[in-house]
Every structure is written in structure tokens, then in C-alpha cells.
Amino acid sequence: MKPGKSQTPHRRYNPLRRQWVLVSPQRTQRPWQGEVATPTAATSPAYDPACYLCPGNSRSQGQQNPQYTGVFAFDNDFPALLPQSHVEVGGEADSLLRAEPERGVCRVVCFHPNHSLTLAQMQVDEIVPVVGAWAEEFRQLGAQPDIHYVQIFENRGAMMGASNPHPHCQIWATEHVPDEPLLETESQRSYLAEHGCCLLCDYLKLELEREERVVCSNDDFVVVVPFWAVWPFETLILSRSHRAGMTELDAKEQRSLAQILKQITTRYDNLFQVSFPYTMGFHQQPTDGQPHPEWHFHAHFYPPLLRSATVRKHMVGFELLGMPQRDITPEGAAERLRSMPETHSSAHLRG
Ligand code: H2U
Ligand code: ZN
């Protein structure tokens, strides 16, 4: 990175989303004066009788959870999508008032029976079966003829709208490829056509040469704050090998994914000494029956926090009306995350 880019307003291009981000690093020239918070003690109990995800409890529609001891997945009781066949929705094709039916399946996956845990606090051995469950859900949902995309995502923390602290994620499997992965599909496809190689393989090579945006890595995965990050501490997990999705990961790579998830979530928690809120999700090849040589498996972490456990970034003003903007550079954010220990600051709290 040339010195100019660390001090002067500039814009950076996101080749995955074909979008620019405005970077205004001169606004952070002041020395860091972030709040110094004390570690938050674990406040949740291991079992909450009022939690609809805890083993043995009743969910809001009356179904009873089994006394599960590992990963537990079920159909969302309040699904955003329904699997039934097309019904008329009154849209008009080829008009300005266009609408069409959308079919799909929504699932909920509990990571662990212990209500008080998070990915950062789970053992790698406990995250491995979660990765296995994601791959299996992806395989099964993606095999359904009407399902062309499977989006696995975790909303972590009340700030991100998570309805419950119990460690869990959601899966929405849709008939159409949603906008974000569709954009990424098109970008990766045209890059492959133009350059004869994979966009993210090439990008990863660059990041490993430069090192300045690399946060952590293991044998099979690398975490970077992407050059074009919008959120202050946004990260991208990239597989070192060209894999189109989770079902292509072998057992060693699944374990490495579990390990890298623990590494990055622990660094996040340690940054502001808080259970770090975020939306995280995996982007994988569409399940539309087509070959997808262009697709490179990855995960995005979009955390809202900016300066402390309570000071968050808001996407407002110029960002809503113009384009996304950030102050702290991606290189600065990567440096701060890199300096965090990989031992959870409340590790001692788990007996
Ligand atoms: P979030 O924390 O990301 O909102 O995910 C929780 C999901 O769990 C949410 O989509 C579902 C909600 O519809 N849910 C059930 O399926 N059954 C329940 O009894 C309560 C919540
Ligand atoms: Zn619970």
C-alpha cells in the first residue's frame, strides 16, 4: 500500500459486487482513543427453560425439541418461504409492476445444546459437526429440483436482530439465486472468461503476497479484511484451494473451516471484549444443476461495530443515497484484528 492511500480520500473497487467504496482515512489521523471495556461475564445460563431452541423445550408453535446432544436442525416454524407450487401473485411480466412467485425452504440449525455458548466459545471438536451439518443441509436442499440456491447465515447478537442468544443459524433455500450471490456469480464468471482463472484464487494470491490485510490463516483457509471492505471490521474467509462449496471440502478441510471460524470469532470477541455481533454467511455455487467452474467458496463476516462494544457504524446519509464509505482503512482494521490473541478473553468462564 502506497503511503497516499493510508491518508488521502480515495475509492476502492469491489470486483465481486462490482461496487465502489469511498475510503476517508484522513478522518482517523487522531490517535486511537477507543473505550477500554472490561470483559463481559457470561450471563446466559447453560439451559434456559424459556428458550425455544434449548433441548427438550417447546417451540412457539407447540413442537417439542428432542433432548439433542449435538447439532439439531428443524424446519423454521415461521418460514419466509414456502415450498408449495406456484400460485398467481398478480404480477405483470414485462411491466413496471413485475412480481413473481418464489418457492423455498427455511431451516434453523442449533449448533450446540448449551444455551450460553457461541462459536468463539465452542471447542473446534464441537464446531466440526456443525460444518458437517451445513454441508449435509446444503447437499440435501440443493438436490431439490426447485431449489437453486442455499444461503446459510448466522445473525449473531441482538444488534443484528438475532432473536435468541442460543447458538444457531438459519438456512434459506430459494428457487431463484438471490441478488448477492447472483452478482458474485456473474462477476466470477466474466473474470474466468476474461482471464482464464478464478477471481478469488487470483485475489487470494495477491493478499498472501502483500500480507497487510491478512488476519489469520491455517492449512486450508485464510481470513482477510478485503481491500474493498465496507464494514469497519468486515472479513472474508477464503479457501486456499479452489472449491465451489462445502460439499467439496474433505474431512481435513471441514476441520480447518471449524478451526478458522473459532479463530476469527475469538479475535472479534477480544477486540472490544464483548460477544461480537455480526451477520456471517457462506457463499457457495448455485444449486441450479449447471457447472460452476467460476465459483470459489467463501464466507463473509459483516460486523456492525466501529469503535467499541456500543459504538456501531450506521449505513445512512451519503451511504444510502450515494455509496458506502469508511474511515479506518482495511489495512488498519486487519492490523488490529491480527494483534488480538486467539485465546478467548472469557475462556476461563467455561467450566
Ligand atoms: P434468528 O435469531 O436469526 O431470528 O433465528 C431464529 C429463527 O428461529 C427465526 O427465523 C425461528 C424464527 O422464525 N423460530 C422457530 O422456527 N420456532 C420458534 O419457536 C421460534 C423461532
Ligand atoms: Zn437455549
PDB file of N, CA, C and O in Angstrom, residues 111-172:
ATOM      1  N   PHE A 111     -26.422 -25.062  16.969  1.00  0.00           N
ATOM      2  CA  PHE A 111     -25.044 -25.559  16.932  1.00  0.00           C
ATOM      3  C   PHE A 111     -24.727 -26.492  18.099  1.00  0.00           C
ATOM      4  O   PHE A 111     -23.849 -27.337  18.018  1.00  0.00           O
ATOM      5  N   HIS A 112     -25.392 -26.254  19.221  1.00  0.00           N
ATOM      6  CA  HIS A 112     -24.970 -26.912  20.466  1.00  0.00           C
ATOM      7  C   HIS A 112     -26.126 -26.871  21.452  1.00  0.00           C
ATOM      8  O   HIS A 112     -26.889 -25.906  21.449  1.00  0.00           O
ATOM      9  N   PRO A 113     -26.260 -27.878  22.311  1.00  0.00           N
ATOM     10  CA  PRO A 113     -27.347 -27.817  23.302  1.00  0.00           C
ATOM     11  C   PRO A 113     -27.139 -26.724  24.361  1.00  0.00           C
ATOM     12  O   PRO A 113     -28.109 -26.255  24.964  1.00  0.00           O
ATOM     13  N   ASN A 114     -25.880 -26.322  24.552  1.00  0.00           N
ATOM     14  CA  ASN A 114     -25.586 -25.351  25.621  1.00  0.00           C
ATOM     15  C   ASN A 114     -25.987 -23.936  25.185  1.00  0.00           C
ATOM     16  O   ASN A 114     -25.382 -23.350  24.287  1.00  0.00           O
ATOM     17  N   HIS A 115     -26.978 -23.389  25.851  1.00  0.00           N
ATOM     18  CA  HIS A 115     -27.568 -22.094  25.527  1.00  0.00           C
ATOM     19  C   HIS A 115     -26.564 -20.939  25.605  1.00  0.00           C
ATOM     20  O   HIS A 115     -26.712 -19.929  24.925  1.00  0.00           O
ATOM     21  N   SER A 116     -25.545 -21.112  26.455  1.00  0.00           N
ATOM     22  CA  SER A 116     -24.663 -19.972  26.755  1.00  0.00           C
ATOM     23  C   SER A 116     -23.484 -19.838  25.791  1.00  0.00           C
ATOM     24  O   SER A 116     -22.732 -18.884  25.866  1.00  0.00           O
ATOM     25  N   LEU A 117     -23.324 -20.803  24.897  1.00  0.00           N
ATOM     26  CA  LEU A 117     -22.117 -20.783  24.060  1.00  0.00           C
ATOM     27  C   LEU A 117     -22.278 -19.955  22.784  1.00  0.00           C
ATOM     28  O   LEU A 117     -23.375 -19.600  22.384  1.00  0.00           O
ATOM     29  N   THR A 118     -21.125 -19.681  22.175  1.00  0.00           N
ATOM     30  CA  THR A 118     -21.074 -19.074  20.843  1.00  0.00           C
ATOM     31  C   THR A 118     -20.005 -19.849  20.080  1.00  0.00           C
ATOM     32  O   THR A 118     -19.254 -20.624  20.680  1.00  0.00           O
ATOM     33  N   LEU A 119     -19.907 -19.629  18.777  1.00  0.00           N
ATOM     34  CA  LEU A 119     -18.857 -20.317  18.004  1.00  0.00           C
ATOM     35  C   LEU A 119     -17.493 -20.061  18.631  1.00  0.00           C
ATOM     36  O   LEU A 119     -16.651 -20.952  18.700  1.00  0.00           O
ATOM     37  N   ALA A 120     -17.281 -18.831  19.106  1.00  0.00           N
ATOM     38  CA  ALA A 120     -15.978 -18.483  19.675  1.00  0.00           C
ATOM     39  C   ALA A 120     -15.678 -19.285  20.943  1.00  0.00           C
ATOM     40  O   ALA A 120     -14.520 -19.536  21.265  1.00  0.00           O
ATOM     41  N   GLN A 121     -16.729 -19.659  21.651  1.00  0.00           N
ATOM     42  CA  GLN A 121     -16.521 -20.362  22.922  1.00  0.00           C
ATOM     43  C   GLN A 121     -16.633 -21.874  22.791  1.00  0.00           C
ATOM     44  O   GLN A 121     -16.330 -22.594  23.739  1.00  0.00           O
ATOM     45  N   MET A 122     -17.085 -22.339  21.632  1.00  0.00           N
ATOM     46  CA  MET A 122     -17.163 -23.791  21.424  1.00  0.00           C
ATOM     47  C   MET A 122     -15.775 -24.327  21.099  1.00  0.00           C
ATOM     48  O   MET A 122     -14.918 -23.608  20.599  1.00  0.00           O
ATOM     49  N   GLN A 123     -15.561 -25.606  21.381  1.00  0.00           N
ATOM     50  CA  GLN A 123     -14.302 -26.255  21.012  1.00  0.00           C
ATOM     51  C   GLN A 123     -14.337 -26.545  19.511  1.00  0.00           C
ATOM     52  O   GLN A 123     -15.417 -26.760  18.954  1.00  0.00           O
ATOM     53  N   VAL A 124     -13.157 -26.605  18.902  1.00  0.00           N
ATOM     54  CA  VAL A 124     -13.103 -26.943  17.472  1.00  0.00           C
ATOM     55  C   VAL A 124     -13.827 -28.274  17.228  1.00  0.00           C
ATOM     56  O   VAL A 124     -14.597 -28.424  16.279  1.00  0.00           O
ATOM     57  N   ASP A 125     -13.615 -29.226  18.134  1.00  0.00           N
ATOM     58  CA  ASP A 125     -14.270 -30.542  18.014  1.00  0.00           C
ATOM     59  C   ASP A 125     -15.798 -30.436  18.015  1.00  0.00           C
ATOM     60  O   ASP A 125     -16.484 -31.335  17.531  1.00  0.00           O
ATOM     61  N   GLU A 126     -16.309 -29.369  18.620  1.00  0.00           N
ATOM     62  CA  GLU A 126     -17.767 -29.176  18.651  1.00  0.00           C
ATOM     63  C   GLU A 126     -18.255 -28.423  17.414  1.00  0.00           C
ATOM     64  O   GLU A 126     -19.434 -28.496  17.065  1.00  0.00           O
ATOM     65  N   ILE A 127     -17.362 -27.676  16.785  1.00  0.00           N
ATOM     66  CA  ILE A 127     -17.752 -26.922  15.575  1.00  0.00           C
ATOM     67  C   ILE A 127     -17.698 -27.825  14.341  1.00  0.00           C
ATOM     68  O   ILE A 127     -18.477 -27.632  13.399  1.00  0.00           O
ATOM     69  N   VAL A 128     -16.810 -28.828  14.372  1.00  0.00           N
ATOM     70  CA  VAL A 128     -16.690 -29.744  13.222  1.00  0.00           C
ATOM     71  C   VAL A 128     -18.051 -30.347  12.830  1.00  0.00           C
ATOM     72  O   VAL A 128     -18.429 -30.312  11.652  1.00  0.00           O
ATOM     73  N   PRO A 129     -18.834 -30.867  13.779  1.00  0.00           N
ATOM     74  CA  PRO A 129     -20.153 -31.404  13.379  1.00  0.00           C
ATOM     75  C   PRO A 129     -21.104 -30.339  12.839  1.00  0.00           C
ATOM     76  O   PRO A 129     -22.011 -30.654  12.055  1.00  0.00           O
ATOM     77  N   VAL A 130     -20.911 -29.087  13.247  1.00  0.00           N
ATOM     78  CA  VAL A 130     -21.746 -28.006  12.698  1.00  0.00           C
ATOM     79  C   VAL A 130     -21.416 -27.834  11.222  1.00  0.00           C
ATOM     80  O   VAL A 130     -22.317 -27.734  10.374  1.00  0.00           O
ATOM     81  N   VAL A 131     -20.123 -27.847  10.900  1.00  0.00           N
ATOM     82  CA  VAL A 131     -19.705 -27.741   9.495  1.00  0.00           C
ATOM     83  C   VAL A 131     -20.266 -28.930   8.705  1.00  0.00           C
ATOM     84  O   VAL A 131     -20.785 -28.766   7.597  1.00  0.00           O
ATOM     85  N   GLY A 132     -20.205 -30.120   9.316  1.00  0.00           N
ATOM     86  CA  GLY A 132     -20.748 -31.312   8.661  1.00  0.00           C
ATOM     87  C   GLY A 132     -22.239 -31.163   8.395  1.00  0.00           C
ATOM     88  O   GLY A 132     -22.736 -31.528   7.321  1.00  0.00           O
ATOM     89  N   ALA A 133     -22.954 -30.598   9.360  1.00  0.00           N
ATOM     90  CA  ALA A 133     -24.409 -30.410   9.209  1.00  0.00           C
ATOM     91  C   ALA A 133     -24.694 -29.388   8.109  1.00  0.00           C
ATOM     92  O   ALA A 133     -25.621 -29.570   7.304  1.00  0.00           O
ATOM     93  N   TRP A 134     -23.908 -28.320   8.053  1.00  0.00           N
ATOM     94  CA  TRP A 134     -24.097 -27.316   6.987  1.00  0.00           C
ATOM     95  C   TRP A 134     -23.928 -27.968   5.620  1.00  0.00           C
ATOM     96  O   TRP A 134     -24.719 -27.732   4.710  1.00  0.00           O
ATOM     97  N   ALA A 135     -22.864 -28.777   5.487  1.00  0.00           N
ATOM     98  CA  ALA A 135     -22.592 -29.418   4.193  1.00  0.00           C
ATOM     99  C   ALA A 135     -23.742 -30.344   3.814  1.00  0.00           C
ATOM    100  O   ALA A 135     -24.189 -30.377   2.663  1.00  0.00           O
ATOM    101  N   GLU A 136     -24.246 -31.081   4.794  1.00  0.00           N
ATOM    102  CA  GLU A 136     -25.338 -32.020   4.540  1.00  0.00           C
ATOM    103  C   GLU A 136     -26.636 -31.291   4.191  1.00  0.00           C
ATOM    104  O   GLU A 136     -27.372 -31.685   3.287  1.00  0.00           O
ATOM    105  N   GLU A 137     -26.931 -30.221   4.918  1.00  0.00           N
ATOM    106  CA  GLU A 137     -28.126 -29.411   4.612  1.00  0.00           C
ATOM    107  C   GLU A 137     -28.004 -28.855   3.203  1.00  0.00           C
ATOM    108  O   GLU A 137     -28.972 -28.857   2.433  1.00  0.00           O
ATOM    109  N   PHE A 138     -26.804 -28.357   2.870  1.00  0.00           N
ATOM    110  CA  PHE A 138     -26.568 -27.788   1.540  1.00  0.00           C
ATOM    111  C   PHE A 138     -26.823 -28.855   0.473  1.00  0.00           C
ATOM    112  O   PHE A 138     -27.500 -28.607  -0.521  1.00  0.00           O
ATOM    113  N   ARG A 139     -26.282 -30.060   0.737  1.00  0.00           N
ATOM    114  CA  ARG A 139     -26.420 -31.140  -0.227  1.00  0.00           C
ATOM    115  C   ARG A 139     -27.901 -31.510  -0.433  1.00  0.00           C
ATOM    116  O   ARG A 139     -28.386 -31.577  -1.546  1.00  0.00           O
ATOM    117  N   GLN A 140     -28.594 -31.683   0.698  1.00  0.00           N
ATOM    118  CA  GLN A 140     -29.986 -32.146   0.599  1.00  0.00           C
ATOM    119  C   GLN A 140     -30.913 -31.087   0.018  1.00  0.00           C
ATOM    120  O   GLN A 140     -31.741 -31.376  -0.829  1.00  0.00           O
ATOM    121  N   LEU A 141     -30.771 -29.850   0.490  1.00  0.00           N
ATOM    122  CA  LEU A 141     -31.649 -28.793  -0.015  1.00  0.00           C
ATOM    123  C   LEU A 141     -31.334 -28.504  -1.479  1.00  0.00           C
ATOM    124  O   LEU A 141     -32.224 -28.360  -2.308  1.00  0.00           O
ATOM    125  N   GLY A 142     -30.023 -28.462  -1.778  1.00  0.00           N
ATOM    126  CA  GLY A 142     -29.609 -28.156  -3.145  1.00  0.00           C
ATOM    127  C   GLY A 142     -30.032 -29.219  -4.139  1.00  0.00           C
ATOM    128  O   GLY A 142     -30.160 -28.953  -5.337  1.00  0.00           O
ATOM    129  N   ALA A 143     -30.252 -30.447  -3.648  1.00  0.00           N
ATOM    130  CA  ALA A 143     -30.649 -31.543  -4.544  1.00  0.00           C
ATOM    131  C   ALA A 143     -32.124 -31.437  -4.936  1.00  0.00           C
ATOM    132  O   ALA A 143     -32.572 -32.094  -5.877  1.00  0.00           O
ATOM    133  N   GLN A 144     -32.905 -30.633  -4.212  1.00  0.00           N
ATOM    134  CA  GLN A 144     -34.321 -30.485  -4.567  1.00  0.00           C
ATOM    135  C   GLN A 144     -34.421 -29.729  -5.886  1.00  0.00           C
ATOM    136  O   GLN A 144     -33.767 -28.694  -6.056  1.00  0.00           O
ATOM    137  N   PRO A 145     -35.247 -30.244  -6.812  1.00  0.00           N
ATOM    138  CA  PRO A 145     -35.273 -29.648  -8.154  1.00  0.00           C
ATOM    139  C   PRO A 145     -35.638 -28.159  -8.183  1.00  0.00           C
ATOM    140  O   PRO A 145     -35.170 -27.434  -9.037  1.00  0.00           O
ATOM    141  N   ASP A 146     -36.459 -27.713  -7.224  1.00  0.00           N
ATOM    142  CA  ASP A 146     -36.888 -26.310  -7.261  1.00  0.00           C
ATOM    143  C   ASP A 146     -35.971 -25.381  -6.476  1.00  0.00           C
ATOM    144  O   ASP A 146     -36.248 -24.189  -6.345  1.00  0.00           O
ATOM    145  N   ILE A 147     -34.917 -25.929  -5.899  1.00  0.00           N
ATOM    146  CA  ILE A 147     -34.019 -25.098  -5.081  1.00  0.00           C
ATOM    147  C   ILE A 147     -32.745 -24.804  -5.876  1.00  0.00           C
ATOM    148  O   ILE A 147     -31.983 -25.715  -6.199  1.00  0.00           O
ATOM    149  N   HIS A 148     -32.515 -23.542  -6.154  1.00  0.00           N
ATOM    150  CA  HIS A 148     -31.364 -23.167  -6.973  1.00  0.00           C
ATOM    151  C   HIS A 148     -30.280 -22.426  -6.199  1.00  0.00           C
ATOM    152  O   HIS A 148     -29.225 -22.102  -6.734  1.00  0.00           O
ATOM    153  N   TYR A 149     -30.578 -22.123  -4.946  1.00  0.00           N
ATOM    154  CA  TYR A 149     -29.536 -21.519  -4.105  1.00  0.00           C
ATOM    155  C   TYR A 149     -29.811 -21.837  -2.636  1.00  0.00           C
ATOM    156  O   TYR A 149     -30.969 -21.846  -2.212  1.00  0.00           O
ATOM    157  N   VAL A 150     -28.747 -22.084  -1.893  1.00  0.00           N
ATOM    158  CA  VAL A 150     -28.878 -22.395  -0.472  1.00  0.00           C
ATOM    159  C   VAL A 150     -28.018 -21.395   0.309  1.00  0.00           C
ATOM    160  O   VAL A 150     -26.794 -21.407   0.209  1.00  0.00           O
ATOM    161  N   GLN A 151     -28.693 -20.511   1.040  1.00  0.00           N
ATOM    162  CA  GLN A 151     -27.968 -19.498   1.812  1.00  0.00           C
ATOM    163  C   GLN A 151     -27.957 -19.861   3.293  1.00  0.00           C
ATOM    164  O   GLN A 151     -28.995 -19.904   3.947  1.00  0.00           O
ATOM    165  N   ILE A 152     -26.762 -20.130   3.802  1.00  0.00           N
ATOM    166  CA  ILE A 152     -26.574 -20.426   5.227  1.00  0.00           C
ATOM    167  C   ILE A 152     -26.053 -19.147   5.873  1.00  0.00           C
ATOM    168  O   ILE A 152     -25.084 -18.562   5.380  1.00  0.00           O
ATOM    169  N   PHE A 153     -26.690 -18.707   6.942  1.00  0.00           N
ATOM    170  CA  PHE A 153     -26.227 -17.461   7.583  1.00  0.00           C
ATOM    171  C   PHE A 153     -26.513 -17.457   9.068  1.00  0.00           C
ATOM    172  O   PHE A 153     -27.448 -18.097   9.548  1.00  0.00           O
ATOM    173  N   GLU A 154     -25.688 -16.727   9.782  1.00  0.00           N
ATOM    174  CA  GLU A 154     -25.874 -16.563  11.229  1.00  0.00           C
ATOM    175  C   GLU A 154     -26.017 -15.086  11.550  1.00  0.00           C
ATOM    176  O   GLU A 154     -25.143 -14.283  11.190  1.00  0.00           O
ATOM    177  N   ASN A 155     -27.101 -14.731  12.215  1.00  0.00           N
ATOM    178  CA  ASN A 155     -27.238 -13.399  12.789  1.00  0.00           C
ATOM    179  C   ASN A 155     -26.839 -13.519  14.234  1.00  0.00           C
ATOM    180  O   ASN A 155     -27.499 -14.227  14.995  1.00  0.00           O
ATOM    181  N   ARG A 156     -25.769 -12.864  14.597  1.00  0.00           N
ATOM    182  CA  ARG A 156     -25.269 -13.022  15.970  1.00  0.00           C
ATOM    183  C   ARG A 156     -25.485 -11.719  16.730  1.00  0.00           C
ATOM    184  O   ARG A 156     -25.025 -10.664  16.286  1.00  0.00           O
ATOM    185  N   GLY A 157     -26.166 -11.819  17.855  1.00  0.00           N
ATOM    186  CA  GLY A 157     -26.325 -10.651  18.719  1.00  0.00           C
ATOM    187  C   GLY A 157     -27.596  -9.864  18.427  1.00  0.00           C
ATOM    188  O   GLY A 157     -28.049  -9.772  17.295  1.00  0.00           O
ATOM    189  N   ALA A 158     -28.120  -9.285  19.490  1.00  0.00           N
ATOM    190  CA  ALA A 158     -29.371  -8.524  19.385  1.00  0.00           C
ATOM    191  C   ALA A 158     -29.207  -7.350  18.420  1.00  0.00           C
ATOM    192  O   ALA A 158     -30.144  -6.987  17.696  1.00  0.00           O
ATOM    193  N   MET A 159     -27.992  -6.775  18.370  1.00  0.00           N
ATOM    194  CA  MET A 159     -27.745  -5.636  17.490  1.00  0.00           C
ATOM    195  C   MET A 159     -27.983  -6.003  16.019  1.00  0.00           C
ATOM    196  O   MET A 159     -28.297  -5.161  15.191  1.00  0.00           O
ATOM    197  N   MET A 160     -27.814  -7.281  15.706  1.00  0.00           N
ATOM    198  CA  MET A 160     -28.020  -7.726  14.332  1.00  0.00           C
ATOM    199  C   MET A 160     -29.405  -8.341  14.143  1.00  0.00           C
ATOM    200  O   MET A 160     -29.690  -8.968  13.120  1.00  0.00           O
ATOM    201  N   GLY A 161     -30.241  -8.236  15.163  1.00  0.00           N
ATOM    202  CA  GLY A 161     -31.605  -8.719  15.037  1.00  0.00           C
ATOM    203  C   GLY A 161     -31.785 -10.185  15.372  1.00  0.00           C
ATOM    204  O   GLY A 161     -32.842 -10.753  15.113  1.00  0.00           O
ATOM    205  N   ALA A 162     -30.734 -10.814  15.931  1.00  0.00           N
ATOM    206  CA  ALA A 162     -30.906 -12.212  16.331  1.00  0.00           C
ATOM    207  C   ALA A 162     -31.971 -12.259  17.421  1.00  0.00           C
ATOM    208  O   ALA A 162     -31.972 -11.446  18.341  1.00  0.00           O
ATOM    209  N   SER A 163     -32.870 -13.231  17.290  1.00  0.00           N
ATOM    210  CA  SER A 163     -33.998 -13.258  18.211  1.00  0.00           C
ATOM    211  C   SER A 163     -33.663 -13.998  19.497  1.00  0.00           C
ATOM    212  O   SER A 163     -34.425 -13.967  20.449  1.00  0.00           O
ATOM    213  N   ASN A 164     -32.500 -14.657  19.533  1.00  0.00           N
ATOM    214  CA  ASN A 164     -32.218 -15.550  20.641  1.00  0.00           C
ATOM    215  C   ASN A 164     -30.708 -15.783  20.727  1.00  0.00           C
ATOM    216  O   ASN A 164     -30.071 -16.026  19.703  1.00  0.00           O
ATOM    217  N   PRO A 165     -30.128 -15.729  21.939  1.00  0.00           N
ATOM    218  CA  PRO A 165     -28.678 -15.944  22.044  1.00  0.00           C
ATOM    219  C   PRO A 165     -28.241 -17.394  21.878  1.00  0.00           C
ATOM    220  O   PRO A 165     -27.048 -17.657  21.711  1.00  0.00           O
ATOM    221  N   HIS A 166     -29.173 -18.325  21.914  1.00  0.00           N
ATOM    222  CA  HIS A 166     -28.808 -19.736  21.764  1.00  0.00           C
ATOM    223  C   HIS A 166     -28.025 -19.901  20.455  1.00  0.00           C
ATOM    224  O   HIS A 166     -28.463 -19.393  19.419  1.00  0.00           O
ATOM    225  N   PRO A 167     -26.867 -20.607  20.488  1.00  0.00           N
ATOM    226  CA  PRO A 167     -26.055 -20.686  19.259  1.00  0.00           C
ATOM    227  C   PRO A 167     -26.793 -21.395  18.122  1.00  0.00           C
ATOM    228  O   PRO A 167     -27.088 -22.574  18.213  1.00  0.00           O
ATOM    229  N   HIS A 168     -27.092 -20.635  17.074  1.00  0.00           N
ATOM    230  CA  HIS A 168     -27.868 -21.194  15.965  1.00  0.00           C
ATOM    231  C   HIS A 168     -27.652 -20.377  14.703  1.00  0.00           C
ATOM    232  O   HIS A 168     -27.140 -19.263  14.753  1.00  0.00           O
ATOM    233  N   CYS A 169     -28.054 -20.938  13.587  1.00  0.00           N
ATOM    234  CA  CYS A 169     -28.046 -20.180  12.334  1.00  0.00           C
ATOM    235  C   CYS A 169     -29.310 -20.513  11.569  1.00  0.00           C
ATOM    236  O   CYS A 169     -30.115 -21.345  12.003  1.00  0.00           O
ATOM    237  N   GLN A 170     -29.474 -19.841  10.458  1.00  0.00           N
ATOM    238  CA  GLN A 170     -30.627 -20.102   9.599  1.00  0.00           C
ATOM    239  C   GLN A 170     -30.157 -20.523   8.213  1.00  0.00           C
ATOM    240  O   GLN A 170     -29.046 -20.201   7.801  1.00  0.00           O
ATOM    241  N   ILE A 171     -31.025 -21.225   7.516  1.00  0.00           N
ATOM    242  CA  ILE A 171     -30.763 -21.560   6.121  1.00  0.00           C
ATOM    243  C   ILE A 171     -32.021 -21.203   5.330  1.00  0.00           C
ATOM    244  O   ILE A 171     -33.115 -21.641   5.685  1.00  0.00           O
ATOM    245  N   TRP A 172     -31.834 -20.382   4.316  1.00  0.00           N
ATOM    246  CA  TRP A 172     -32.938 -20.087   3.408  1.00  0.00           C
ATOM    247  C   TRP A 172     -32.533 -20.628   2.044  1.00  0.00           C
ATOM    248  O   TRP A 172     -31.507 -20.202   1.473  1.00  0.00           O
TER     249      TRP A 172
END
